Short mmCIF file of C-alpha atoms in Angstrom, two decimals:
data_model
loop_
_atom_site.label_atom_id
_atom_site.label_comp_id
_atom_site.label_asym_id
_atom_site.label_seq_id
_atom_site.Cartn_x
_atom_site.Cartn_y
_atom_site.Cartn_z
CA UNK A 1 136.27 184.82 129.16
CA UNK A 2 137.13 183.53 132.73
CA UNK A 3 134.51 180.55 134.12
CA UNK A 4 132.71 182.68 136.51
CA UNK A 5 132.71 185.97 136.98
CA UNK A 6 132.09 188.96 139.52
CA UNK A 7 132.30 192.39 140.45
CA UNK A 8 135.37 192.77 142.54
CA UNK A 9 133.41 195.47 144.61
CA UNK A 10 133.69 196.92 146.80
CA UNK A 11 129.89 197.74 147.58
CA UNK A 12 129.46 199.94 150.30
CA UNK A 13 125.87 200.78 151.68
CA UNK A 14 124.56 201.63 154.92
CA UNK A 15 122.95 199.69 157.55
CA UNK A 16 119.51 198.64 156.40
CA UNK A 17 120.11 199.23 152.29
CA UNK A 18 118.99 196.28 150.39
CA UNK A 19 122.01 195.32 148.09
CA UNK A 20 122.67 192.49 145.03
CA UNK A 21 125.55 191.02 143.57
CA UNK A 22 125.79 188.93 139.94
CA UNK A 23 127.97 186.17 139.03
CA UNK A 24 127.97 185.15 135.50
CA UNK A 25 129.17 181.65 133.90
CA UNK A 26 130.31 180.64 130.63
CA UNK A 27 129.50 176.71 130.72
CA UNK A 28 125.97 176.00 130.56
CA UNK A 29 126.24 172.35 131.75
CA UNK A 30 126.95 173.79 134.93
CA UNK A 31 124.81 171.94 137.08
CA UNK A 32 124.28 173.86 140.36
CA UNK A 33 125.22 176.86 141.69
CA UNK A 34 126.16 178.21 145.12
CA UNK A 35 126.58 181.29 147.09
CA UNK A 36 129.59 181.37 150.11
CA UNK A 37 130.20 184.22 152.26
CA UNK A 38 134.00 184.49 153.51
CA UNK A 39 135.18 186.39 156.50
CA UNK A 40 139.03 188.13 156.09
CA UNK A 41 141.11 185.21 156.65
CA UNK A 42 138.59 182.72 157.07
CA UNK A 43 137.45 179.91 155.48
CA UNK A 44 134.65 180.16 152.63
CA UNK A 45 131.14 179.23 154.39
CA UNK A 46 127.90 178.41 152.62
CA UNK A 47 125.48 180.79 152.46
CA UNK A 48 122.77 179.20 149.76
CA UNK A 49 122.70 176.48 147.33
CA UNK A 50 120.98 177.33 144.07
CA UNK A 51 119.80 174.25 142.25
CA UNK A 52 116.62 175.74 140.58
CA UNK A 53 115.06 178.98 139.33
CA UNK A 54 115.92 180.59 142.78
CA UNK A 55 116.12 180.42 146.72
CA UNK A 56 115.11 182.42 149.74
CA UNK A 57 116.62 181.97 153.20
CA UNK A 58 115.36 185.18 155.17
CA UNK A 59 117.07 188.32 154.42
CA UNK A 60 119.02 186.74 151.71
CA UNK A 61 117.68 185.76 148.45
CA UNK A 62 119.47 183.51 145.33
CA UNK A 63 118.37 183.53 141.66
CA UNK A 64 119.58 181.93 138.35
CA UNK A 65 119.05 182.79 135.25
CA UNK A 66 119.92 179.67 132.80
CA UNK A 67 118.78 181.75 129.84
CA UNK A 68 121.20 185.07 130.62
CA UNK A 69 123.72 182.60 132.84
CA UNK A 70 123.90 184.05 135.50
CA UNK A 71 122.78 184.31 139.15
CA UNK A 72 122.01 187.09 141.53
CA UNK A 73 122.10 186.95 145.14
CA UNK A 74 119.84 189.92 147.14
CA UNK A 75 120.63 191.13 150.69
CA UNK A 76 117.65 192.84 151.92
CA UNK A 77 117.97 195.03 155.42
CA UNK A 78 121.81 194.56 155.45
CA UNK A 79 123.20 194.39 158.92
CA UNK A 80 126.81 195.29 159.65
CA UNK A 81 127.78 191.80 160.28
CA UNK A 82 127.13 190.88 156.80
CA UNK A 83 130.49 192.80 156.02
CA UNK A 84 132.38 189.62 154.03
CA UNK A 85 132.98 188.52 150.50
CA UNK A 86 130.71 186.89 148.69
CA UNK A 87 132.11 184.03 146.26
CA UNK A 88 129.34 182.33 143.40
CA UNK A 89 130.32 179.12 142.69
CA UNK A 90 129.49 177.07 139.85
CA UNK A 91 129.32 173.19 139.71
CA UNK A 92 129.07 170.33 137.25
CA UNK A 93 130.62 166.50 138.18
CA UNK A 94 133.54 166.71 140.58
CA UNK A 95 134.32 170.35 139.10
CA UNK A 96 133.64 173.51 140.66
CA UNK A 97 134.93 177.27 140.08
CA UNK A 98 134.64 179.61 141.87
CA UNK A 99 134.37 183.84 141.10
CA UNK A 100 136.93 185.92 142.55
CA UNK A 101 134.52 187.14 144.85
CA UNK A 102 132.72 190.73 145.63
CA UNK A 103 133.44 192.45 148.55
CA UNK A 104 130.57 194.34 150.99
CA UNK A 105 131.51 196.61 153.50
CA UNK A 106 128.17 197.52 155.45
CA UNK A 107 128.19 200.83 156.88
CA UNK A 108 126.63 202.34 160.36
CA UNK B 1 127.55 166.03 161.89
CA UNK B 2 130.46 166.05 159.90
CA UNK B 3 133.24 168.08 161.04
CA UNK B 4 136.63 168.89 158.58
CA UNK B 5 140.00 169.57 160.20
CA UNK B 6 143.22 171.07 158.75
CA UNK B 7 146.21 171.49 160.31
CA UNK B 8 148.76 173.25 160.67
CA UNK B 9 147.26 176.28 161.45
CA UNK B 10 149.81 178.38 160.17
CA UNK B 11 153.37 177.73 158.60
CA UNK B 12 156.27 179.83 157.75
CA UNK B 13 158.48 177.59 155.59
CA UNK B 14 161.81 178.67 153.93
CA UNK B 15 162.14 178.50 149.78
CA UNK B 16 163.08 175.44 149.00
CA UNK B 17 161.69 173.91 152.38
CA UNK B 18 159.61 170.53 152.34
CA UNK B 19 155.78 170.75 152.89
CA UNK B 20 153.30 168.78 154.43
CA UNK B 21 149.85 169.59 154.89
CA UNK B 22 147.04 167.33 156.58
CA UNK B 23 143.15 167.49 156.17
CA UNK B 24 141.05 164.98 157.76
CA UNK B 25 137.49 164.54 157.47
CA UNK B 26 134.90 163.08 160.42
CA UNK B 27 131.49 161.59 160.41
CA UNK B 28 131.77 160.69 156.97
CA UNK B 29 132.36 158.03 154.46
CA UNK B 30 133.89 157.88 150.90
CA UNK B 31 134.04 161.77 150.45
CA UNK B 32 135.18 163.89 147.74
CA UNK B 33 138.13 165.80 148.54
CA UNK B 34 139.60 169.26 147.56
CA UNK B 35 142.84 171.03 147.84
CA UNK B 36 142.49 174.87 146.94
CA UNK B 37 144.98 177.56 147.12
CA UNK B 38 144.28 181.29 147.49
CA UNK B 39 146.62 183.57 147.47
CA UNK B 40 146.16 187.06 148.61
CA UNK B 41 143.45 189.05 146.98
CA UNK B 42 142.84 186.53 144.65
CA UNK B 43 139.93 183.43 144.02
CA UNK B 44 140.17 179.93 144.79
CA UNK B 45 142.03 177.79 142.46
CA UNK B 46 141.36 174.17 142.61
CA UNK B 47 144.55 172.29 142.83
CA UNK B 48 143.61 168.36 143.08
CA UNK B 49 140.53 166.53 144.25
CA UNK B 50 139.92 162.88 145.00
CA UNK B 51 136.91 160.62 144.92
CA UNK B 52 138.52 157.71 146.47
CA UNK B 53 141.41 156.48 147.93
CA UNK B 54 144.46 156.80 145.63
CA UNK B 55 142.43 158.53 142.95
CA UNK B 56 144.16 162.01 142.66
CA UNK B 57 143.15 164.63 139.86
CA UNK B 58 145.85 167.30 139.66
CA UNK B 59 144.34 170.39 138.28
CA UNK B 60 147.17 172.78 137.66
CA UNK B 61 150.57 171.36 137.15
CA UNK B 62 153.21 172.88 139.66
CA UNK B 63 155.66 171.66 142.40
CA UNK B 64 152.75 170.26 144.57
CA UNK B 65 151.35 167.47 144.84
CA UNK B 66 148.69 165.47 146.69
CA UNK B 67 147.92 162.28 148.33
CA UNK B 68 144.66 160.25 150.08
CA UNK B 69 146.11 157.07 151.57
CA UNK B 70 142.77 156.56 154.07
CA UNK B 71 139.32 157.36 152.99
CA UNK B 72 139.16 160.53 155.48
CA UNK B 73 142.82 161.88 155.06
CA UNK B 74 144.00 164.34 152.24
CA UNK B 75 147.88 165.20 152.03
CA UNK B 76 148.95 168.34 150.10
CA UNK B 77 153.19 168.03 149.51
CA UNK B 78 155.62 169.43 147.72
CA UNK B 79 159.58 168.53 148.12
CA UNK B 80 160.98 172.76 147.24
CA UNK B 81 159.09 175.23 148.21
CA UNK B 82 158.78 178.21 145.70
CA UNK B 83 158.12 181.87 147.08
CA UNK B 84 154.95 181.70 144.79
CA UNK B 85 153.71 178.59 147.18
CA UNK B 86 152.89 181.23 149.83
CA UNK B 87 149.01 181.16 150.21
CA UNK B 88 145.64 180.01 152.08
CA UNK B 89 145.43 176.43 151.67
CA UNK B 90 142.13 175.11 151.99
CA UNK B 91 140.72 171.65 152.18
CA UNK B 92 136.70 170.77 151.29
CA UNK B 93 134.73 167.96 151.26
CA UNK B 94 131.28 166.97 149.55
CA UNK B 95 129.21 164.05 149.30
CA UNK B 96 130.61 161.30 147.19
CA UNK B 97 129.15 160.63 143.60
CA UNK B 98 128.40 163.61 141.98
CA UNK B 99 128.28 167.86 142.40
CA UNK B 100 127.04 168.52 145.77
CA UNK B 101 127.77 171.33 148.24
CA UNK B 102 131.20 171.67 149.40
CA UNK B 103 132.49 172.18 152.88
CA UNK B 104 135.82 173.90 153.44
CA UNK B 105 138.11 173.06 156.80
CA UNK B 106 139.71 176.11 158.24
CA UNK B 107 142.25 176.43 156.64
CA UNK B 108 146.33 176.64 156.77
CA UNK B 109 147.99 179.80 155.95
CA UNK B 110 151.51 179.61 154.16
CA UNK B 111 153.95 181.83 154.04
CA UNK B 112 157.19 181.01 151.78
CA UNK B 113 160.23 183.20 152.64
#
C-alpha cells in the first residue's frame, strides 16, 4: 500500500458545485498533514495546514480523521480558477510524502 | 518574508551531460532543505533533504546527488545525465527542527535528450 494516497481524478463539476477530495495514509505517526494546490507547470503552493481535527479557510475546508487515516478537503461554491491539482501531504520529522495528486477541472 | 529561488529556469541537457542545479533561500536562517523530482504525470518524490550545512540525506539512490555548502544554498548534481533524469525539479524549504510547512521555489524544468 503506497504512503498516501488519492483519487487521480479527474473531478469535473460546474461553477458553483461544492466538491471533496480524500487522501488516505498508512503511517499513523504521521504528524501533520497538509493540503497544496498546483497549477500545470507550476510549483506546489499551500493551500491549508491540517494539524488537528480540521481547518476552515473560507470556501475551502480540511479534515482528518486519525481513527479512519485519512483527510478530506471540501471546496464549497467552486470558482473556475480553482481548476489545479490538489496534492495531501503527510508529515512526521524531516519526512514528508506526498499523494499523486487529484485533478479538478471547474466547469462554466 | 522569506522568498526561495531556483534557477535555471529551464534546461535542455544532452544524455550523458553534467548537471547543476541551484536553490537559494532568503530571509531565513538554518532551514531545512528539499530536492524533489516530478516527472510528468506523476507525484513528488523526495530525493535528498538537509538540516544543516553538509548534512545530506539521499532518499532514493540514483546518479544524482546533492550538496549545501552555505546555510541558504542547495546544489542538486549529477556527472551523466540519464534520459530518465528529465523532470520538474523542485526545491522547498521549512523551518528548521522538526515537520513544519514546506515552501517550494519555482521550479527548474529538465529535459534529457
Amino acid at each position: 500500500r503506497k504512503e498516501v494516497e488519492q483519487d487521480p481524478g479527474p473531478f469535473n463539476v460546474p461553477e458553483g458545485a461544492t466538491v471533496a477530495f480524500n487522501c488516505t495514509y498508512s503511517n499513523s505517526a504521521s504528524q501533520s498533514f497538509f493540503w497544496y494546490r498546483q497549477d500545470c507547470r507550476k510549483e506546489p503552493k499551500l493551500l491549508m495546514s491540517v494539524y488537528s481535527s480540521g481547518n476552515e479557510d473560507g470556501r475551502f475546508t480540511a479534515q482528518l480523521n486519525r481513527a479512519s487515516q485519512y483527510i478530506s478537503l471540501l471546496i464549497r461554491d467552486s470558482k473556475l480558477s480553482d481548476s489545479a491539482t490538489y496534492l495531501c501531504a503527510r508529515g512526521y520529522g524531516q519526512n514528508f510524502v506526498f499523494g499523486p495528486g487529484t485533478r479538478l477541472s471547474v466547469l462554466p | 518574508s522569506q522568498t526561495i529561488h531556483q534557477w535555471p529556469a529551464t534546461l535542455v541537457q544532452p544524455v550523458g551531460s553534467p548537471l547543476s542545479l541551484e536553490c537559494t533561500v532568503e530571509g531565513t536562517s538554518n532551514p531545512n532543505l528539499y530536492w524533489y523530482r516530478q516527472a510528468a504525470g506523476r507525484g513528488l518524490q523526495l530525493l535528498f533533504y538537509s538540516v544543516g550545512i553538509g548534512q545530506i540525506s539521499s532518499e532514493v539512490p540514483q546518479n544524482l546527488s546533492a550538496s549545501r555548502p552555505q546555510d541558504r544554498q542547495f546544489i542538486l548534481s549529477s556527472k551523466k545525465l540519464l534520459l530518465s533524469d528529465s523532470g520538474f525539479y523542485l526545491c522547498a524549504w521549512s523551518v528548521g527542527g522538526g515537520t513544519d510547512t514546506q515552501y517550494f521555489g519555482p521550479g527548474t524544468r529538465l529535459t534529457v535528450l
